[in-house]
Every structure is written in C-alpha cells, then in structure tokens.
PDB file of C-alpha atoms and ligand atoms in Angstrom:
ATOM      1  CA  MET A  16     -86.097   8.552  60.500  1.00 30.00           C
ATOM      2  CA  CYS A  17     -85.305  11.799  61.037  1.00 33.00           C
ATOM      3  CA  GLU A  18     -81.879  12.799  61.357  1.00 33.00           C
ATOM      4  CA  GLN A  19     -80.278  15.638  63.429  1.00 38.00           C
ATOM      5  CA  ASN A  20     -77.549  17.620  62.317  1.00 44.00           C
ATOM      6  CA  ASP A  21     -74.585  19.027  64.351  1.00 46.00           C
ATOM      7  CA  ALA A  22     -76.653  22.307  64.741  1.00 43.00           C
ATOM      8  CA  GLY A  23     -79.700  20.465  65.970  1.00 43.00           C
ATOM      9  CA  VAL A  24     -81.742  21.080  63.041  1.00 45.00           C
ATOM     10  CA  THR A  25     -83.705  18.362  61.846  1.00 43.00           C
ATOM     11  CA  GLY A  26     -84.651  16.839  58.742  1.00 46.00           C
ATOM     12  CA  LEU A  27     -81.058  17.293  57.078  1.00 47.00           C
ATOM     13  CA  PRO A  28     -78.255  14.650  56.640  1.00 48.00           C
ATOM     14  CA  VAL A  29     -75.751  14.194  59.426  1.00 54.00           C
ATOM     15  CA  SER A  30     -73.019  16.939  58.839  1.00 82.00           C
ATOM     16  CA  VAL A  31     -74.769  19.524  57.190  1.00 90.00           C
ATOM     17  CA  VAL A  32     -74.454  22.748  59.164  1.00 93.00           C
ATOM     18  CA  VAL A  33     -76.383  25.807  58.263  1.00 92.00           C
ATOM     19  CA  ASP A  34     -74.415  28.824  57.543  1.00 93.00           C
ATOM     20  CA  SER A  35     -73.923  31.576  59.977  1.00 91.00           C
ATOM     21  CA  GLY A  36     -71.868  34.824  59.710  1.00 89.00           C
ATOM     22  CA  SER A  37     -70.521  36.577  56.516  1.00 86.00           C
ATOM     23  CA  ALA A  38     -67.295  35.502  54.487  1.00 83.00           C
ATOM     24  CA  PRO A  39     -64.132  37.614  55.073  1.00 90.00           C
ATOM     25  CA  GLY A  40     -63.784  38.340  51.279  1.00 87.00           C
ATOM     26  CA  ALA A  41     -62.924  35.266  48.672  1.00 88.00           C
ATOM     27  CA  PRO A  42     -59.372  34.129  48.865  1.00 92.00           C
ATOM     28  CA  ASP A  43     -56.766  34.335  45.954  1.00 94.00           C
ATOM     29  CA  SER A  44     -57.974  31.686  43.418  1.00 96.00           C
ATOM     30  CA  ASP A  45     -54.167  30.586  43.697  1.00 97.00           C
ATOM     31  CA  LEU A  46     -54.697  29.634  47.145  1.00 98.00           C
ATOM     32  CA  LEU A  47     -57.757  27.543  46.426  1.00 98.00           C
ATOM     33  CA  GLU A  48     -55.673  25.864  43.783  1.00 98.00           C
ATOM     34  CA  GLU A  49     -52.674  25.217  46.458  1.00 98.00           C
ATOM     35  CA  LEU A  50     -55.124  23.812  48.870  1.00 98.00           C
ATOM     36  CA  SER A  51     -56.501  21.357  46.132  1.00 98.00           C
ATOM     37  CA  ALA A  52     -53.080  20.383  45.217  1.00 98.00           C
ATOM     38  CA  ALA A  53     -52.359  19.684  48.931  1.00 98.00           C
ATOM     39  CA  ASN A  54     -55.361  17.457  49.035  1.00 98.00           C
ATOM     40  CA  ARG A  55     -54.347  15.515  46.032  1.00 98.00           C
ATOM     41  CA  ILE A  56     -50.578  15.241  47.187  1.00 98.00           C
ATOM     42  CA  LEU A  57     -51.648  13.941  50.705  1.00 98.00           C
ATOM     43  CA  ALA A  58     -53.636  11.100  48.816  1.00 98.00           C
ATOM     44  CA  ARG A  59     -50.882  10.341  46.492  1.00 98.00           C
ATOM     45  CA  TYR A  60     -48.621   9.974  49.300  1.00 97.00           C
ATOM     46  CA  ARG A  61     -50.952   7.643  51.391  1.00 96.00           C
ATOM     47  CA  VAL A  62     -51.246  10.173  54.263  1.00 98.00           C
ATOM     48  CA  VAL A  63     -54.973  10.323  53.483  1.00 98.00           C
ATOM     49  CA  ASP A  64     -57.396   7.825  51.828  1.00 96.00           C
ATOM     50  CA  ALA A  65     -61.141   8.316  51.458  1.00 96.00           C
ATOM     51  CA  PHE A  66     -60.784  10.189  55.018  1.00 96.00           C
ATOM     52  CA  GLY A  67     -58.730  12.994  56.534  1.00 98.00           C
ATOM     53  CA  HIS A  68     -58.090  16.787  55.312  1.00 98.00           C
ATOM     54  CA  ILE A  69     -55.945  19.863  55.118  1.00 98.00           C
ATOM     55  CA  SER A  70     -56.990  23.168  56.025  1.00 98.00           C
ATOM     56  CA  VAL A  71     -55.544  27.112  55.664  1.00 98.00           C
ATOM     57  CA  ARG A  72     -55.877  29.947  57.858  1.00 98.00           C
ATOM     58  CA  HIS A  73     -58.017  32.405  55.733  1.00 98.00           C
ATOM     59  CA  PRO A  74     -55.630  35.124  54.273  1.00 97.00           C
ATOM     60  CA  HIS A  75     -57.960  37.989  54.789  1.00 96.00           C
ATOM     61  CA  SER A  76     -58.949  36.964  58.453  1.00 97.00           C
ATOM     62  CA  SER A  77     -57.526  35.043  61.209  1.00 97.00           C
ATOM     63  CA  ASP A  78     -60.557  33.964  62.718  1.00 97.00           C
ATOM     64  CA  HIS A  79     -61.476  31.923  59.585  1.00 98.00           C
ATOM     65  CA  PHE A  80     -60.105  29.028  57.781  1.00 98.00           C
ATOM     66  CA  LEU A  81     -60.447  27.181  54.611  1.00 98.00           C
ATOM     67  CA  LEU A  82     -61.382  23.593  54.388  1.00 98.00           C
ATOM     68  CA  ALA A  83     -63.363  21.366  51.596  1.00 98.00           C
ATOM     69  CA  ARG A  84     -66.522  20.217  51.915  1.00 98.00           C
ATOM     70  CA  ASN A  85     -67.173  16.713  53.283  1.00 97.00           C
ATOM     71  CA  MET A  86     -65.647  14.376  50.634  1.00 97.00           C
ATOM     72  CA  ALA A  87     -62.520  12.339  49.813  1.00 97.00           C
ATOM     73  CA  PRO A  88     -59.197  14.351  49.466  1.00 98.00           C
ATOM     74  CA  ALA A  89     -58.279  13.320  46.189  1.00 97.00           C
ATOM     75  CA  GLN A  90     -61.433  14.540  44.572  1.00 97.00           C
ATOM     76  CA  VAL A  91     -61.437  18.326  46.305  1.00 98.00           C
ATOM     77  CA  LYS A  92     -61.470  20.802  43.723  1.00 97.00           C
ATOM     78  CA  PRO A  93     -61.315  24.898  44.347  1.00 98.00           C
ATOM     79  CA  ALA A  94     -65.054  25.009  44.259  1.00 97.00           C
ATOM     80  CA  ASP A  95     -65.287  22.523  47.057  1.00 98.00           C
ATOM     81  CA  VAL A  96     -63.200  25.111  49.670  1.00 98.00           C
ATOM     82  CA  VAL A  97     -65.595  26.134  52.104  1.00 97.00           C
ATOM     83  CA  THR A  98     -65.036  28.988  54.734  1.00 98.00           C
ATOM     84  CA  PHE A  99     -65.445  28.348  58.314  1.00 98.00           C
ATOM     85  CA  SER A 100     -65.491  30.342  61.526  1.00 98.00           C
ATOM     86  CA  LEU A 101     -63.002  29.263  64.054  1.00 98.00           C
ATOM     87  CA  ASP A 102     -65.676  27.595  66.094  1.00 98.00           C
ATOM     88  CA  GLY A 103     -66.459  25.224  63.295  1.00 98.00           C
ATOM     89  CA  THR A 104     -69.361  27.006  61.878  1.00 97.00           C
ATOM     90  CA  PRO A 105     -69.464  27.317  58.144  1.00 97.00           C
ATOM     91  CA  VAL A 106     -70.076  30.783  56.344  1.00 97.00           C
ATOM     92  CA  ASP A 107     -70.664  29.383  52.892  1.00 95.00           C
ATOM     93  CA  ALA A 108     -71.487  25.685  52.679  1.00 96.00           C
ATOM     94  CA  ALA A 109     -74.714  26.472  51.243  1.00 94.00           C
ATOM     95  CA  GLY A 110     -75.992  23.058  52.330  1.00 95.00           C
ATOM     96  CA  ARG A 111     -73.218  21.079  51.288  1.00 97.00           C
ATOM     97  CA  GLY A 112     -72.032  18.466  54.025  1.00 97.00           C
ATOM     98  CA  VAL A 113     -69.005  19.328  56.225  1.00 97.00           C
ATOM     99  CA  TYR A 114     -66.402  17.481  57.980  1.00 97.00           C
ATOM    100  CA  LEU A 115     -67.347  16.472  61.425  1.00 96.00           C
ATOM    101  CA  GLU A 116     -64.004  17.012  62.435  1.00 98.00           C
ATOM    102  CA  ARG A 117     -63.479  20.266  61.777  1.00 98.00           C
ATOM    103  CA  PHE A 118     -63.336  21.333  65.227  1.00 98.00           C
ATOM    104  CA  ILE A 119     -59.604  20.091  65.228  1.00 98.00           C
ATOM    105  CA  HIS A 120     -58.739  22.701  62.574  1.00 98.00           C
ATOM    106  CA  GLY A 121     -60.667  25.640  64.223  1.00 98.00           C
ATOM    107  CA  GLU A 122     -59.323  25.106  67.872  1.00 98.00           C
ATOM    108  CA  ILE A 123     -55.816  24.663  66.886  1.00 98.00           C
ATOM    109  CA  TYR A 124     -56.045  28.121  64.976  1.00 98.00           C
ATOM    110  CA  ARG A 125     -57.288  29.370  67.976  1.00 98.00           C
ATOM    111  CA  LEU A 126     -54.816  28.172  70.480  1.00 98.00           C
ATOM    112  CA  ARG A 127     -51.829  28.550  67.919  1.00 98.00           C
ATOM    113  CA  PRO A 128     -51.696  31.895  66.056  1.00 98.00           C
ATOM    114  CA  ASP A 129     -48.554  30.970  64.539  1.00 98.00           C
ATOM    115  CA  VAL A 130     -50.176  28.032  62.778  1.00 98.00           C
ATOM    116  CA  GLN A 131     -51.317  28.535  59.184  1.00 98.00           C
ATOM    117  CA  SER A 132     -52.151  25.212  58.115  1.00 98.00           C
ATOM    118  CA  VAL A 133     -53.175  22.108  59.703  1.00 99.00           C
ATOM    119  CA  VAL A 134     -53.525  18.368  58.427  1.00 98.00           C
ATOM    120  CA  HIS A 135     -55.583  15.814  59.965  1.00 98.00           C
ATOM    121  CA  SER A 136     -55.159  12.056  58.646  1.00 98.00           C
ATOM    122  CA  HIS A 137     -55.467   8.480  59.442  1.00 97.00           C
ATOM    123  CA  ALA A 138     -52.028   7.688  58.155  1.00 96.00           C
ATOM    124  CA  PRO A 139     -51.645   4.071  58.708  1.00 96.00           C
ATOM    125  CA  ALA A 140     -47.919   4.052  59.689  1.00 97.00           C
ATOM    126  CA  VAL A 141     -48.313   6.532  62.660  1.00 98.00           C
ATOM    127  CA  VAL A 142     -51.397   4.623  64.390  1.00 98.00           C
ATOM    128  CA  PRO A 143     -49.010   1.723  66.357  1.00 98.00           C
ATOM    129  CA  PHE A 144     -47.419   4.555  67.801  1.00 98.00           C
ATOM    130  CA  GLY A 145     -50.325   6.027  69.489  1.00 98.00           C
ATOM    131  CA  ILE A 146     -51.637   2.756  70.753  1.00 98.00           C
ATOM    132  CA  VAL A 147     -48.603   0.616  72.214  1.00 97.00           C
ATOM    133  CA  GLU A 148     -47.971   1.746  75.891  1.00 94.00           C
ATOM    134  CA  GLY A 149     -44.710   3.136  76.130  1.00 92.00           C
ATOM    135  CA  ALA A 150     -43.665   3.519  72.318  1.00 95.00           C
ATOM    136  CA  ALA A 151     -42.839   7.020  71.155  1.00 97.00           C
ATOM    137  CA  LEU A 152     -42.879   8.518  67.612  1.00 98.00           C
ATOM    138  CA  ARG A 153     -39.194   9.978  67.816  1.00 98.00           C
ATOM    139  CA  PRO A 154     -37.011  11.413  64.518  1.00 98.00           C
ATOM    140  CA  VAL A 155     -34.747   8.869  63.058  1.00 98.00           C
ATOM    141  CA  TRP A 156     -33.485  11.001  60.301  1.00 97.00           C
ATOM    142  CA  HIS A 157     -32.805  14.411  59.278  1.00 96.00           C
ATOM    143  CA  MET A 158     -35.981  14.774  57.269  1.00 96.00           C
ATOM    144  CA  SER A 159     -38.241  14.779  60.119  1.00 97.00           C
ATOM    145  CA  GLY A 160     -36.547  16.920  62.803  1.00 97.00           C
ATOM    146  CA  PHE A 161     -39.705  18.871  63.084  1.00 97.00           C
ATOM    147  CA  LEU A 162     -40.869  16.160  65.193  1.00 98.00           C
ATOM    148  CA  GLY A 163     -38.850  17.061  68.240  1.00 97.00           C
ATOM    149  CA  LEU A 164     -37.699  14.708  70.954  1.00 95.00           C
ATOM    150  CA  LYS A 165     -41.238  13.451  71.821  1.00 88.00           C
ATOM    151  CA  THR A 166     -44.615  13.451  69.931  1.00 97.00           C
ATOM    152  CA  PRO A 167     -47.523  13.937  72.208  1.00 98.00           C
ATOM    153  CA  VAL A 168     -50.251  11.206  72.020  1.00 98.00           C
ATOM    154  CA  PHE A 169     -54.012  12.461  72.642  1.00 98.00           C
ATOM    155  CA  GLU A 170     -55.872  10.143  74.819  1.00 98.00           C
ATOM    156  CA  ILE A 171     -59.679  10.940  74.088  1.00 98.00           C
ATOM    157  CA  ARG A 172     -60.958   8.703  76.932  1.00 98.00           C
ATOM    158  CA  HIS A 173     -59.612  11.705  79.429  1.00 98.00           C
ATOM    159  CA  HIS A 174     -61.800  14.054  77.955  1.00 98.00           C
ATOM    160  CA  GLY A 175     -64.716  12.179  76.255  1.00 97.00           C
ATOM    161  CA  GLY A 176     -65.116   8.962  78.452  1.00 97.00           C
ATOM    162  CA  GLU A 177     -64.913   5.197  77.693  1.00 97.00           C
ATOM    163  CA  ALA A 178     -67.268   5.069  74.755  1.00 97.00           C
ATOM    164  CA  THR A 179     -66.742   7.845  72.092  1.00 97.00           C
ATOM    165  CA  ASP A 180     -66.308   7.143  68.405  1.00 97.00           C
ATOM    166  CA  LEU A 181     -62.811   8.382  68.839  1.00 97.00           C
ATOM    167  CA  LEU A 182     -63.749  11.248  66.691  1.00 97.00           C
ATOM    168  CA  ILE A 183     -63.307  15.221  67.582  1.00 98.00           C
ATOM    169  CA  ARG A 184     -67.042  15.960  67.237  1.00 97.00           C
ATOM    170  CA  ASP A 185     -67.123  19.275  68.935  1.00 97.00           C
ATOM    171  CA  ARG A 186     -65.116  22.474  70.174  1.00 98.00           C
ATOM    172  CA  ALA A 187     -64.447  21.013  73.821  1.00 98.00           C
ATOM    173  CA  LEU A 188     -62.651  17.671  72.196  1.00 98.00           C
ATOM    174  CA  GLY A 189     -60.704  20.051  69.540  1.00 98.00           C
ATOM    175  CA  THR A 190     -59.679  22.379  72.407  1.00 98.00           C
ATOM    176  CA  ALA A 191     -58.318  19.263  74.471  1.00 98.00           C
ATOM    177  CA  LEU A 192     -56.444  18.155  71.363  1.00 98.00           C
ATOM    178  CA  GLY A 193     -54.907  21.457  70.690  1.00 98.00           C
ATOM    179  CA  GLU A 194     -53.729  21.635  74.265  1.00 98.00           C
ATOM    180  CA  CYS A 195     -52.240  18.149  73.884  1.00 98.00           C
ATOM    181  CA  LEU A 196     -50.666  19.667  70.645  1.00 98.00           C
ATOM    182  CA  ALA A 197     -49.050  22.338  72.775  1.00 98.00           C
ATOM    183  CA  ASP A 198     -46.196  23.969  70.895  1.00 98.00           C
ATOM    184  CA  ASN A 199     -45.405  20.667  69.055  1.00 98.00           C
ATOM    185  CA  ASN A 200     -45.712  20.382  65.182  1.00 98.00           C
ATOM    186  CA  VAL A 201     -47.392  16.926  65.485  1.00 98.00           C
ATOM    187  CA  VAL A 202     -49.830  15.188  67.755  1.00 98.00           C
ATOM    188  CA  LEU A 203     -50.810  11.488  67.784  1.00 98.00           C
ATOM    189  CA  MET A 204     -54.248  10.688  68.389  1.00 98.00           C
ATOM    190  CA  ARG A 205     -54.870   7.074  70.418  1.00 98.00           C
ATOM    191  CA  GLY A 206     -56.555   4.803  67.967  1.00 98.00           C
ATOM    192  CA  HIS A 207     -57.423   6.967  65.188  1.00 98.00           C
ATOM    193  CA  GLY A 208     -54.603   9.040  63.550  1.00 98.00           C
ATOM    194  CA  ALA A 209     -52.515  12.212  63.776  1.00 98.00           C
ATOM    195  CA  THR A 210     -52.655  15.947  63.251  1.00 98.00           C
ATOM    196  CA  VAL A 211     -49.860  17.961  61.895  1.00 98.00           C
ATOM    197  CA  VAL A 212     -49.411  21.877  61.854  1.00 98.00           C
ATOM    198  CA  GLY A 213     -47.179  24.169  59.534  1.00 98.00           C
ATOM    199  CA  ASP A 214     -46.664  27.939  58.980  1.00 97.00           C
ATOM    200  CA  SER A 215     -48.191  27.085  55.172  1.00 98.00           C
ATOM    201  CA  ILE A 216     -49.780  24.581  53.455  1.00 98.00           C
ATOM    202  CA  ARG A 217     -46.556  23.456  52.024  1.00 98.00           C
ATOM    203  CA  GLN A 218     -44.907  23.126  55.372  1.00 97.00           C
ATOM    204  CA  SER A 219     -47.904  20.922  57.038  1.00 98.00           C
ATOM    205  CA  VAL A 220     -47.833  18.834  53.558  1.00 98.00           C
ATOM    206  CA  TYR A 221     -44.362  18.495  53.832  1.00 98.00           C
ATOM    207  CA  ARG A 222     -44.430  17.778  57.615  1.00 98.00           C
ATOM    208  CA  ALA A 223     -47.374  15.026  57.202  1.00 98.00           C
ATOM    209  CA  VAL A 224     -45.412  13.181  54.522  1.00 98.00           C
ATOM    210  CA  PHE A 225     -42.169  12.878  56.435  1.00 98.00           C
ATOM    211  CA  THR A 226     -44.159  12.197  59.659  1.00 98.00           C
ATOM    212  CA  GLN A 227     -45.469   8.888  57.945  1.00 98.00           C
ATOM    213  CA  VAL A 228     -42.132   8.165  56.372  1.00 98.00           C
ATOM    214  CA  ASN A 229     -40.245   8.557  59.946  1.00 98.00           C
ATOM    215  CA  ALA A 230     -42.950   6.081  61.333  1.00 98.00           C
ATOM    216  CA  GLU A 231     -42.292   3.534  58.816  1.00 98.00           C
ATOM    217  CA  LEU A 232     -38.546   3.679  59.458  1.00 98.00           C
ATOM    218  CA  GLN A 233     -38.593   3.717  62.949  1.00 98.00           C
ATOM    219  CA  LEU A 234     -40.546   0.423  62.687  1.00 98.00           C
ATOM    220  CA  GLN A 235     -38.322  -0.939  60.334  1.00 98.00           C
ATOM    221  CA  ALA A 236     -35.260   0.210  62.331  1.00 98.00           C
ATOM    222  CA  HIS A 237     -36.620  -1.083  65.744  1.00 97.00           C
ATOM    223  CA  GLN A 238     -36.359  -4.653  64.335  1.00 97.00           C
ATOM    224  CA  LEU A 239     -32.719  -4.574  63.613  1.00 98.00           C
ATOM    225  CA  GLY A 240     -31.964  -3.213  67.387  1.00 98.00           C
ATOM    226  CA  GLU A 241     -31.593  -0.244  69.428  1.00 97.00           C
ATOM    227  CA  ILE A 242     -32.278   3.193  67.405  1.00 98.00           C
ATOM    228  CA  ASN A 243     -29.805   6.010  67.575  1.00 98.00           C
ATOM    229  CA  PHE A 244     -32.429   8.933  67.584  1.00 98.00           C
ATOM    230  CA  LEU A 245     -31.564  12.548  66.701  1.00 98.00           C
ATOM    231  CA  THR A 246     -30.575  14.601  69.518  1.00 98.00           C
ATOM    232  CA  ALA A 247     -32.525  17.727  70.469  1.00 97.00           C
ATOM    233  CA  GLY A 248     -29.736  19.966  68.602  1.00 98.00           C
ATOM    234  CA  GLU A 249     -29.934  17.907  65.616  1.00 98.00           C
ATOM    235  CA  CYS A 250     -33.879  17.913  65.781  1.00 97.00           C
ATOM    236  CA  GLU A 251     -33.352  22.023  65.505  1.00 96.00           C
ATOM    237  CA  THR A 252     -30.538  22.408  63.099  1.00 96.00           C
ATOM    238  CA  ALA A 253     -31.929  19.876  60.525  1.00 95.00           C
ATOM    239  CA  SER A 254     -35.511  21.335  61.064  1.00 94.00           C
ATOM    240  CA  LEU A 255     -34.119  24.440  59.902  1.00 92.00           C
ATOM    241  CA  SER A 256     -31.729  23.335  56.989  1.00 92.00           C
ATOM    242  CA  VAL A 257     -34.407  20.896  55.449  1.00 88.00           C
ATOM    243  CA  GLY A 258     -37.222  23.035  56.389  1.00 79.00           C
ATOM    244  CA  SER A 259     -35.728  25.669  54.052  1.00 84.00           C
ATOM    245  CA  GLN A 260     -35.942  23.226  51.021  1.00 91.00           C
ATOM    246  CA  VAL A 261     -40.012  22.322  51.323  1.00 95.00           C
ATOM    247  CA  ASP A 262     -40.619  24.245  47.812  1.00 96.00           C
ATOM    248  CA  ARG A 263     -38.502  21.755  46.144  1.00 96.00           C
ATOM    249  CA  ALA A 264     -40.802  18.987  47.592  1.00 96.00           C
ATOM    250  CA  TRP A 265     -43.873  20.947  46.836  1.00 98.00           C
ATOM    251  CA  ASN A 266     -42.446  21.713  43.271  1.00 97.00           C
ATOM    252  CA  LEU A 267     -41.968  17.980  42.448  1.00 97.00           C
ATOM    253  CA  TRP A 268     -45.466  16.909  44.316  1.00 98.00           C
ATOM    254  CA  LYS A 269     -47.580  19.597  42.858  1.00 97.00           C
ATOM    255  CA  GLU A 270     -46.345  18.495  39.303  1.00 98.00           C
ATOM    256  CA  GLU A 271     -46.794  14.691  40.052  1.00 98.00           C
ATOM    257  CA  VAL A 272     -50.712  15.490  40.763  1.00 96.00           C
ATOM    258  CA  SER A 273     -51.277  17.996  38.081  1.00 93.00           C
TER     259      SER A 273
HETATM  260 MN1   MN B 319     -60.356  11.490  62.071  1.00 93.62          MN
END
C-alpha cells in the first residue's frame, strides 16, 4: 500500500515531509544540548513518555523553531534536532520523520511573540481536568502560580468535528489551540493532554513539571474537602518569586539526566 505523507507526496512513510526553505544559521551547540537535556528531564519526571515534545524558538530567527525528529523524548540527542518554519515545514529534516503535531509549536510561536519554548505532553495527571464537565485545573500551592486563576480547555470538536483522532494535525487546528491558550501559560486539551509555554526552555520545563504536580495535589486535596486555591494576587506574587528560582531546579534536573 502506498502511504501519503503530510505534504501529499506518495511513497514515503507518514510524517516524512519534504524540506523547504533555508536554515537561518546553525544554533549554538549549548542550546541543542539544553533542548536535549530538557527532553530527558521531562521524561524522567513523567511529563512525557514515548510521546510528547519540547521546542525552542530559533535563536537567530523568530520565524523558525527547533524540535526533535519523530522519536521518544528520552532518546533525543543534539543531532536529532530539526529546524522548522513556523508553518511546520522542516528546513533540514533530510528525510527523517517529523512529529505530526509540530503545528502546536509553530502556531503558538506565531500568535505569541513572547513565547520562546513550548512543551506538549499527554501527562496523565492533567488529563482528568480536561475531560470532566465543570472541573478546572487551578493553582493549589506557591509552585504553580503561573497557572493563573483558570486554565483553559481546548475542545477539538469545535474545530475538527466529531471524529478527529484528537491530534493537532494541521495549521488550522494549531491556530485554534493557540487562540484557546490566549495569554495563558497552560492550555489543557480535552481527551489528549496539555501544552505549556515559557520564555525559555528552563521555564517551560519548570512549568510543565509543576503543572503535573499541581494536578496531582489538586486531585488529592479534593478528596479531603473544599480546596482553598491561590488568589489572583498570590498567583502573581508567587509566580515572580518562585519563577526567579527556575535555574535552581534546572541545575538539579540537568545533573540527574547527565
Ligand atoms: Mn499529543
């Protein structure tokens, strides 16, 4: 059987896309190392498993981003990183498979110039908050003030109909997800997972890890009774204060996966 890839070219495995455009110059090797370490950290902290991914905006071109080829995050090495245009077209994949959901990254970078790194995951702890009517992921402690008062939930049925595979397979769905994220730091995806943004790889990793921890704590606390959530002011102040400690977490986590 002849398979068709994303670009409509036949005879190649699904998710192999023909390169187009030129690379904006090689990123610093330290950045590629940082992105590889981020993949391993997210795997170690169970934010990602065989699936999920993290990207960073290209340091030399805001119209490009860096994301691993199609593979399990824990196995990503600097040589596996591919450059993409914001429309999701690879520049230097050279026949290597790419993630179907790369449009999550490109469309968020297009809609949010402030975002420098994006994590997409199927973190199990957050999934219940996207599938139960009336449930809301909200900050229960000082480590997750970045969640703000309410985490939006993306409903793919409103954009892709009743029979999608729930994946963000094209630019239109990526744009719809980015619009649902709006100016928040986290968006849940009904029946799928979550997408988290930050102003650096370190910040998006920190937020992805503590989004998951907050979900676990909120579920536990809910069994005890009514939860006393952070106020808007506490979210803001705690975000600024704990946010300045991101490097401390990063330095520990990086050593753990070295
Ligand atoms: Mn996904």
